[in-house]
Short mmCIF file of C-alpha atoms (C1' of nucleotides) in Angstrom, two decimals:
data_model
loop_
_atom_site.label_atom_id
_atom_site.label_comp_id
_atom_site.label_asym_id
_atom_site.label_seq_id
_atom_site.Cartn_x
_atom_site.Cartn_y
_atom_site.Cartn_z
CA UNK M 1 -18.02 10.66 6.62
CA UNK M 2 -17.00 6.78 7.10
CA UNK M 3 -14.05 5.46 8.70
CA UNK M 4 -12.56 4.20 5.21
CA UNK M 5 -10.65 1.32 6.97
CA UNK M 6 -11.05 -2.64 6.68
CA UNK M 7 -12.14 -3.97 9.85
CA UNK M 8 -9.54 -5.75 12.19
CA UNK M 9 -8.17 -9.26 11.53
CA UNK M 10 -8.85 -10.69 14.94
CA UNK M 11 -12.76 -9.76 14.54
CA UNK M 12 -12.74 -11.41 11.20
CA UNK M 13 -10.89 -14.24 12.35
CA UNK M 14 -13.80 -14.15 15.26
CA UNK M 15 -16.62 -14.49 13.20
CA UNK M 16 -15.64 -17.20 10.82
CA UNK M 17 -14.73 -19.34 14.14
CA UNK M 18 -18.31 -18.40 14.92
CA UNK M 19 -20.38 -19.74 12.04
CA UNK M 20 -22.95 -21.53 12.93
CA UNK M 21 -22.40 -24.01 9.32
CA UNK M 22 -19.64 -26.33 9.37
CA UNK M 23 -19.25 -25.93 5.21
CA UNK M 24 -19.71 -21.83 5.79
CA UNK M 25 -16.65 -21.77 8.47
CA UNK M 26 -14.27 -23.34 6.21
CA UNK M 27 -15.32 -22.24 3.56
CA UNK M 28 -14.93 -18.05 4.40
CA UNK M 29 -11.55 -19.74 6.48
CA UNK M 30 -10.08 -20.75 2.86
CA UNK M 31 -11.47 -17.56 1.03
CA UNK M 32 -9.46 -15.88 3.75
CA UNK M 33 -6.41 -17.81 4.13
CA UNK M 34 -6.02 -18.17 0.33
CA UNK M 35 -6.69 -14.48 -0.26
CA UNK M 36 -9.00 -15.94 -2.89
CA UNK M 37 -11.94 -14.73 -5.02
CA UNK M 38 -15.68 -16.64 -4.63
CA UNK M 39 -15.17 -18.84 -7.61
CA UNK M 40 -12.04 -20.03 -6.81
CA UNK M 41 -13.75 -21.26 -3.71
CA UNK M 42 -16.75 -22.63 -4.77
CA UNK M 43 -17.39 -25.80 -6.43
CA UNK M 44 -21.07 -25.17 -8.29
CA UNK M 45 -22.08 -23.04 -10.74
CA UNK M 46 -26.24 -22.17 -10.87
CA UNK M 47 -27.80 -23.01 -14.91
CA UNK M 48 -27.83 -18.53 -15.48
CA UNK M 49 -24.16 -18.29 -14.92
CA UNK M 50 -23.13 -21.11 -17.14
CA UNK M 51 -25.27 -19.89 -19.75
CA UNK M 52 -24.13 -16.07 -19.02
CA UNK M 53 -20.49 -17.00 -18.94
CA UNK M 54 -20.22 -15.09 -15.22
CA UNK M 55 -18.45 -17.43 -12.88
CA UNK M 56 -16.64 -20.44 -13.13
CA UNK M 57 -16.19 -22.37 -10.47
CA UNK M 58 -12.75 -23.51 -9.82
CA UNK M 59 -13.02 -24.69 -6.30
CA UNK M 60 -10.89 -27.33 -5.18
CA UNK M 61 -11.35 -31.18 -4.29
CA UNK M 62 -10.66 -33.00 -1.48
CA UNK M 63 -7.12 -33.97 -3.49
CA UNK M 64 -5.86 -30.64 -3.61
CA UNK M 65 -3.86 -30.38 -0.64
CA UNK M 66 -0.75 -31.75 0.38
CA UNK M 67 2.17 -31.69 3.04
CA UNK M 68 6.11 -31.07 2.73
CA UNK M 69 8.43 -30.02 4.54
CA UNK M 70 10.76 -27.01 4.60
CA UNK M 71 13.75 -26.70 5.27
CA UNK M 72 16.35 -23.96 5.44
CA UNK M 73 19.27 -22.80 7.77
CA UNK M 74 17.45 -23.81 11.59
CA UNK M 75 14.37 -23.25 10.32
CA UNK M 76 12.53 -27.08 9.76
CA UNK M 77 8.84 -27.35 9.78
CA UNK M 78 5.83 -28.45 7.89
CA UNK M 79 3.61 -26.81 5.56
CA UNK M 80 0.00 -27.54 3.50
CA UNK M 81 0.28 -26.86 0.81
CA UNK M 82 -3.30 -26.07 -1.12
CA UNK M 83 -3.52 -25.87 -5.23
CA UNK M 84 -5.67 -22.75 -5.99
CA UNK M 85 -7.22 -22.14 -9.56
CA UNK M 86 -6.83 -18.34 -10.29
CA UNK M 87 -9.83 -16.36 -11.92
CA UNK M 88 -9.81 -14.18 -14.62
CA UNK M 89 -6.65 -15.61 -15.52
CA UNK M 90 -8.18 -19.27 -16.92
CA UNK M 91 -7.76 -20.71 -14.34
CA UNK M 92 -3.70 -20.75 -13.66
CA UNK M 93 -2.64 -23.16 -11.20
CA UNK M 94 -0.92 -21.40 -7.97
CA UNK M 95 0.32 -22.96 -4.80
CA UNK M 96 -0.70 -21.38 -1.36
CA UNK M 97 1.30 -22.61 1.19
CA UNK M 98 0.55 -22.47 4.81
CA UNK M 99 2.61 -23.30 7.93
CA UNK M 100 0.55 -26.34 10.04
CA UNK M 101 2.08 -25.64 13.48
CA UNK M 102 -0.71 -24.07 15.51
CA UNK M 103 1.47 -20.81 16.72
CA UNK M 104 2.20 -19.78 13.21
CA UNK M 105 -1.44 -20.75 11.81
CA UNK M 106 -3.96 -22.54 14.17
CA UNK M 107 -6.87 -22.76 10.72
CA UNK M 108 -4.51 -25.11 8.54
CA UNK M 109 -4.85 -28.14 10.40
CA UNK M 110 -8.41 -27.96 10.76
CA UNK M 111 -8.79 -26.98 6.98
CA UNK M 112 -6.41 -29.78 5.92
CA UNK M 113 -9.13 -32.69 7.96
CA UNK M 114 -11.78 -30.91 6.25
CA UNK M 115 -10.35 -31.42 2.86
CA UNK M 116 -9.68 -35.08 3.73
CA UNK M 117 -13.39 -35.59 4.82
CA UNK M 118 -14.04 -34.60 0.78
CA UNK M 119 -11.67 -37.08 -0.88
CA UNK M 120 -11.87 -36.71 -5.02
CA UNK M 121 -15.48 -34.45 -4.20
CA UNK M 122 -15.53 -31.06 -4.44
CA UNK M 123 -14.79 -29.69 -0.73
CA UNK M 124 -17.38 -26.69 -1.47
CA UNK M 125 -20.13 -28.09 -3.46
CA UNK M 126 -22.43 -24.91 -3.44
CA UNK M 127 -22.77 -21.60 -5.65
CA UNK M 128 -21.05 -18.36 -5.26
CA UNK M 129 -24.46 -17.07 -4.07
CA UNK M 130 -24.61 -19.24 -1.11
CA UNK M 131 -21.38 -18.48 -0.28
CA UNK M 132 -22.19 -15.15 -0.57
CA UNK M 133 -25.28 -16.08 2.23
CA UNK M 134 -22.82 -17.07 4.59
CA UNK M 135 -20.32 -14.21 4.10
CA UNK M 136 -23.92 -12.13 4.80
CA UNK M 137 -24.64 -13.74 8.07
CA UNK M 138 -21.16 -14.33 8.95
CA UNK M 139 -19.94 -10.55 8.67
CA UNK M 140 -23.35 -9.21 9.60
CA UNK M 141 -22.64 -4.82 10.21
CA UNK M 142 -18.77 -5.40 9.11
CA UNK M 143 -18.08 -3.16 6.22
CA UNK M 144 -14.77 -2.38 4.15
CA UNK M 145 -13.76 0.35 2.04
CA UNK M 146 -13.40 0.69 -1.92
CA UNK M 147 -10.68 2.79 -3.52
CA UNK M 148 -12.04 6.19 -5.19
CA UNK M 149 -11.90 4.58 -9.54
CA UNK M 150 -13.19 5.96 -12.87
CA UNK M 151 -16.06 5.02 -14.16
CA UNK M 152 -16.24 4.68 -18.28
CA UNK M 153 -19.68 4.56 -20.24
CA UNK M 154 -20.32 3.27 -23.48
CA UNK M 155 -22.13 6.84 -24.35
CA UNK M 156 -19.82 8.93 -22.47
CA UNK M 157 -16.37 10.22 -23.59
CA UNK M 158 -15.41 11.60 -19.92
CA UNK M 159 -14.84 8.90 -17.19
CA UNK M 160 -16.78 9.60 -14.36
CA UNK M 161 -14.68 9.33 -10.89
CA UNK M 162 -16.40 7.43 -8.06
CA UNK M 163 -15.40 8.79 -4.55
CA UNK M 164 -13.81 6.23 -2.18
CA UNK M 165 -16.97 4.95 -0.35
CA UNK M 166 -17.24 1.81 2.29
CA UNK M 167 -19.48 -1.51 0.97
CA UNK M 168 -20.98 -4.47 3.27
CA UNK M 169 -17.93 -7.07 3.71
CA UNK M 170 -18.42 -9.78 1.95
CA UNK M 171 -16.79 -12.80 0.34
CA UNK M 172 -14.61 -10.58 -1.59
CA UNK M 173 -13.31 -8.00 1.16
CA UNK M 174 -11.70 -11.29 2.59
CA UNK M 175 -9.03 -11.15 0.38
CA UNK M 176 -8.93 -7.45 0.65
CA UNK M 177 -9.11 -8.28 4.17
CA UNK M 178 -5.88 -11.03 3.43
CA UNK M 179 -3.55 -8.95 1.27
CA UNK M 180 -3.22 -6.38 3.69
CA UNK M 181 -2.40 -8.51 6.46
CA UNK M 182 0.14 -10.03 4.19
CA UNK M 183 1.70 -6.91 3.07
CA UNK M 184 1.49 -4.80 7.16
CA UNK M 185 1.79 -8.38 9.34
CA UNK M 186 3.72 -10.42 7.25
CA UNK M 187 6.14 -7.97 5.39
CA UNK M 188 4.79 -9.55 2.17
CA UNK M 189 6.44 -7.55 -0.82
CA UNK M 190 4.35 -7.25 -4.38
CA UNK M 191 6.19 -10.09 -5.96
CA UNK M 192 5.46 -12.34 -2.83
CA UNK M 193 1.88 -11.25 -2.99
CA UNK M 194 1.40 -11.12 -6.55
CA UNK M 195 2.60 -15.20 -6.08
CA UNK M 196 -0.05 -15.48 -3.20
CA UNK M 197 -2.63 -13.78 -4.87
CA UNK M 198 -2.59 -15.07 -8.42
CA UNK M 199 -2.30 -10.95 -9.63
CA UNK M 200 -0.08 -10.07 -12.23
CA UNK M 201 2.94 -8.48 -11.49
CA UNK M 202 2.41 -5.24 -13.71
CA UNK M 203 -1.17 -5.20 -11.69
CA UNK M 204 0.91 -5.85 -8.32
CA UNK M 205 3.94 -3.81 -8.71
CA UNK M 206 3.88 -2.33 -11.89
CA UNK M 207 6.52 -4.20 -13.97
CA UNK M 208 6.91 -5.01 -17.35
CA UNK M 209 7.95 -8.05 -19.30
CA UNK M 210 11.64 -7.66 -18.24
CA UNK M 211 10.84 -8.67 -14.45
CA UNK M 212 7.85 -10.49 -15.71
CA UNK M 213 10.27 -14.13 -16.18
CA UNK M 214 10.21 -14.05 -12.24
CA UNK M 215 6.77 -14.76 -12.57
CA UNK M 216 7.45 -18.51 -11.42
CA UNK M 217 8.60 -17.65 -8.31
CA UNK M 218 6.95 -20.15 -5.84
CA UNK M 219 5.63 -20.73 -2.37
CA UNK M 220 9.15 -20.97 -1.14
CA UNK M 221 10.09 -17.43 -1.37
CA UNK M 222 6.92 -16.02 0.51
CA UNK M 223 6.94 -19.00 2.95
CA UNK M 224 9.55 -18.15 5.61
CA UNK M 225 7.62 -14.80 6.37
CA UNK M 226 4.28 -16.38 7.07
CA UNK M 227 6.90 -18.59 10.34
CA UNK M 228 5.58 -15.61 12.78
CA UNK M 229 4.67 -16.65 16.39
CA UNK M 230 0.89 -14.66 16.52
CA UNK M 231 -1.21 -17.41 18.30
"C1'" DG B 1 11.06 -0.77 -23.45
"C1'" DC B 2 8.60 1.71 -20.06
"C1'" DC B 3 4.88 4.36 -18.28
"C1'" DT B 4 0.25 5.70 -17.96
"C1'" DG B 5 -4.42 6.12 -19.23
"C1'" DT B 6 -8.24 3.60 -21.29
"C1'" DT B 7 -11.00 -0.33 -22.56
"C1'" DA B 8 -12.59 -5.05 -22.32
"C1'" DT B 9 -13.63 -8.85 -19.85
"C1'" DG B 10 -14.92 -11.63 -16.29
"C1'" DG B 11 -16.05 -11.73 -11.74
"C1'" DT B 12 -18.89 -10.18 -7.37
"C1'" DG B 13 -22.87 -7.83 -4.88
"C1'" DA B 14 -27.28 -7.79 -3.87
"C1'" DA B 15 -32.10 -7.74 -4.63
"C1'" DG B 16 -35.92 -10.07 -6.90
"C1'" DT B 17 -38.60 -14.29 -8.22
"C1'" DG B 18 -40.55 -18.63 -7.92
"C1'" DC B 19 -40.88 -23.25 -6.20
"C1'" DC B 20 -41.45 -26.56 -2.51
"C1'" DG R 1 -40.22 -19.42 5.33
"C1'" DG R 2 -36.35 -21.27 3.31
"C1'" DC R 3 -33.91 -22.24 -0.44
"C1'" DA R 4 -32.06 -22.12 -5.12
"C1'" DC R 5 -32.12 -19.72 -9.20
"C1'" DT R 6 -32.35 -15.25 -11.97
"C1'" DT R 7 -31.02 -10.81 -13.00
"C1'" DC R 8 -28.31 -6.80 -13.78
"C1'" DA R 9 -25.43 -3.10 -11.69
"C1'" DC R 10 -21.14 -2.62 -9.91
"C1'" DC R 11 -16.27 -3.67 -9.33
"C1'" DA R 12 -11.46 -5.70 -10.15
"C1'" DT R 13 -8.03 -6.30 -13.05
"C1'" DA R 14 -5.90 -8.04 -17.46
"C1'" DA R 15 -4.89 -6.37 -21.73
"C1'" DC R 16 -4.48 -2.85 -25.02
"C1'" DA R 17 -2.87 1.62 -27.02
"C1'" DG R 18 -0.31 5.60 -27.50
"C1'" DG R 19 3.27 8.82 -26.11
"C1'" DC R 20 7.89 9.37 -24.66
#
DNA sequence: GCCTGTTATGGTGAAGTGCC
DNA sequence: GGCACTTCACCATAACAGGC
């Protein structure tokens, strides 16, 4: 029986400084700081996926990023903040912001340059399957776990449930990877991460349309939690 | 209106294919 | 061999539907 747990941040973390590719370190660094999918990473799309409707890419330019300042009570510092373009949700705008001091976040900085190298091209101008190659090489005998779901068929009336099982990690167990840093390190509740994350909140916490006008809530009311001396 | 189960849709994973 | 493209199974999650 696997160990049906996600591998530990600092490893992650680890690996990603270790890519050999400059465009396959930051680019698994902003799958993972975003908590984003592939596509909303990647800035090319191959001929088949156009014409199969499968993934858009919604990856960011060089233009998408930039710095403010917050301010409340003692607390004054800066943060980047990055636009994102959310997936399966045509492609709503949301903000990621992350702090740029080095204790709280030592990859923003570094991301923030590499964006700037890019100016209005895209900053990951490559398909979701070579991203996919580096997440491969990058996270080489990493694996993370899936949830036990149902499984429906077209010619089958009865779902059929799928045991919780562990997969290769991969482009997308970074934000699996992310969320649950957010939510154990960061005290991240399901609003904050449903803001981070680009979820809906009935998929996040499970509310209706009565809670659903808080859905505007920005960066500033996750931000202050991410100010955590880790580095 | 809220909750919960189901379905639809769009995205990712991963192996295969073909070209240079 | 390395790379980009093709292919389809699998997975995540938004939206729908029905009961209370």
């Amino acid at each position: 029986m696997d160990d049906l747990t996600l591998p530990e941040v600092e490893t992650v973390r680890k690996r990603i400084e270790t890519a050999t590719k400059k465009e396959a370190k930051f680019c698994l660094m902003a799958a993972y700081l975003f908590c984003a999918r592939a596509s909303e990473i990647i800035g090319a799309t191959n001929r088949y996926d156009i014409a199969h409707n499968q993934t858009v890419a919604r990856g960011p330019t060089g233009q998408d990023v930039k710095i403010e300042t917050f301010e409340v009570g003692d607390i004054k510092t800066q943060a980047a903040i990055f636009t994102v373009r959310t997936a399966k949700r045509d492609g709503k705008i949301r903000k990621i912001a992350l702090p740029l001091e080095k204790k709280f976040e030592p990859w923003t900085e570094p991301l923030c340059n590499y964006y700037a190298e890019h100016g209005n091209d895209k900053v990951f101008p490559f398909t979701r399957q070579k991203a996919w190659d580096y997440a491969q090489e990058t996270f080489f005998g990493l694996s993370y776990p899936i949830e036990k779901y149902n499984l429906y068929e077209q010619e089958d009336t009865k779902p059929k449930p799928v045991r919780a099982h562990m997969k290769p990690f991969r482009t997308h167990a970074l934000r699996h990877l992310r969320a649950t840093e957010l939510i154990e390190t960061f005290g991240f509740t399901g609003f904050d991460l449903s803001v981070y994350g680009g979820w809906t909140l009935r998929s996040m916490v499970g509310v209706g349309s009565a809670m659903s006008r808080y859905a505007h809530l920005d960066w500033r009311r996750y931000f202050p939690k991410l100010l955590k001396k880790r580095f």
